[in-house]
Coordinates of C-alpha atoms in Angstrom, one line a residue:
X1186 CA 22.6 -14.1 7.0
X1187 CA 22.1 -17.4 8.9
X1188 CA 25.0 -19.4 10.3
X1189 CA 23.6 -22.5 11.9
X1190 CA 21.0 -21.3 14.4
X1191 CA 22.4 -17.7 14.5
X1192 CA 21.4 -14.8 12.4
X1193 CA 24.0 -12.2 11.6
X1194 CA 23.1 -8.6 10.8
X1195 CA 25.1 -6.0 9.0
X1196 CA 24.5 -2.3 8.2
X1197 CA 24.3 0.8 10.1
X1198 CA 23.3 0.8 13.8
X1199 CA 19.7 1.9 12.8
X1200 CA 19.5 -0.8 10.1
X1201 CA 20.7 -3.5 12.5
X1202 CA 18.2 -2.4 15.2
X1203 CA 15.3 -2.6 12.6
X1204 CA 16.5 -6.0 11.5
X1205 CA 16.4 -7.3 15.2
X1206 CA 12.9 -5.8 15.5
X1207 CA 11.7 -7.5 12.3
X1208 CA 13.1 -10.9 13.6
X1209 CA 11.3 -10.4 16.9
X1210 CA 8.0 -9.7 15.1
X1211 CA 8.5 -12.7 12.9
X1212 CA 8.9 -15.1 15.8
X1213 CA 6.1 -13.4 17.8
X1214 CA 3.6 -13.9 15.0
X1215 CA 4.2 -17.7 15.3
X1216 CA 2.2 -17.3 18.5
X1217 CA -0.5 -15.1 16.9
X1218 CA -1.0 -11.4 16.0
X1219 CA 1.4 -8.9 17.4
X1220 CA 1.3 -5.2 18.2
X1221 CA 4.0 -3.0 17.0
X1222 CA 4.5 -0.3 19.6
X1223 CA 4.8 3.2 18.0
X1224 CA 4.0 2.0 14.5
X1225 CA 2.5 5.5 13.8
X1226 CA 5.9 7.1 14.2
X1227 CA 7.9 4.7 12.1
X1228 CA 8.9 5.3 8.5
X1229 CA 9.1 1.6 7.7
X1230 CA 5.5 0.6 8.7
X1231 CA 2.3 0.9 6.9
X1232 CA -0.9 -0.4 8.5
X1233 CA -3.7 -1.7 6.3
X1234 CA -7.0 -2.7 8.0
X1235 CA -8.2 -6.1 6.9
X1236 CA -11.8 -7.1 7.8
X1237 CA -11.9 -10.2 9.9
X1238 CA -13.9 -12.1 7.3
X1239 CA -11.2 -11.5 4.7
X1240 CA -8.1 -12.6 6.7
X1241 CA -8.2 -16.1 5.3
X1242 CA -8.4 -14.8 1.7
X1243 CA -5.6 -12.4 2.2
X1244 CA -3.4 -15.0 4.0
X1245 CA -4.1 -17.8 1.6
X1246 CA -3.7 -21.5 2.1
X1247 CA -0.7 -22.1 4.3
X1248 CA 0.1 -18.4 4.1
X1249 CA 0.9 -18.8 0.4
X1250 CA -0.8 -15.5 -0.8
X1251 CA 0.8 -13.4 1.9
X1252 CA 4.2 -15.1 1.3
X1253 CA 3.9 -14.4 -2.4
X1254 CA 3.3 -10.7 -1.8
X1255 CA 6.2 -10.5 0.6
X1256 CA 8.5 -12.2 -2.0
X1257 CA 7.3 -10.0 -4.9
X1258 CA 7.6 -6.7 -3.0
X1259 CA 10.5 -7.5 -0.6
X1260 CA 8.5 -6.8 2.5
X1261 CA 7.5 -8.4 5.8
X1262 CA 3.8 -8.6 6.4
X1263 CA 2.3 -9.4 9.8
X1264 CA -1.2 -9.4 11.3
X1265 CA -1.3 -6.9 14.2
X1266 CA -3.9 -6.8 17.0
X1267 CA -5.3 -3.5 18.0
X1268 CA -3.9 -2.2 21.2
X1269 CA -6.2 -2.8 24.2
X1270 CA -7.1 0.5 25.8

């Protein structure tokens, strides 16, 4: 819940930790694709590879398609860069 410029989280310690991480990713993606460290070990992440030439189609105009999917399924979707080795 937002109160002014503050976001308040409730739930278990684990749920609150995840909520803070989601917010961090949300703001990081404003700067571009992010990398979620340890995504392979998380039970709340699924990675779907999207070919570079399809990103515009998947995102949609002004992120409308992606936002519609998020709204319909109650998820947060971000574009993640591959980790540089």
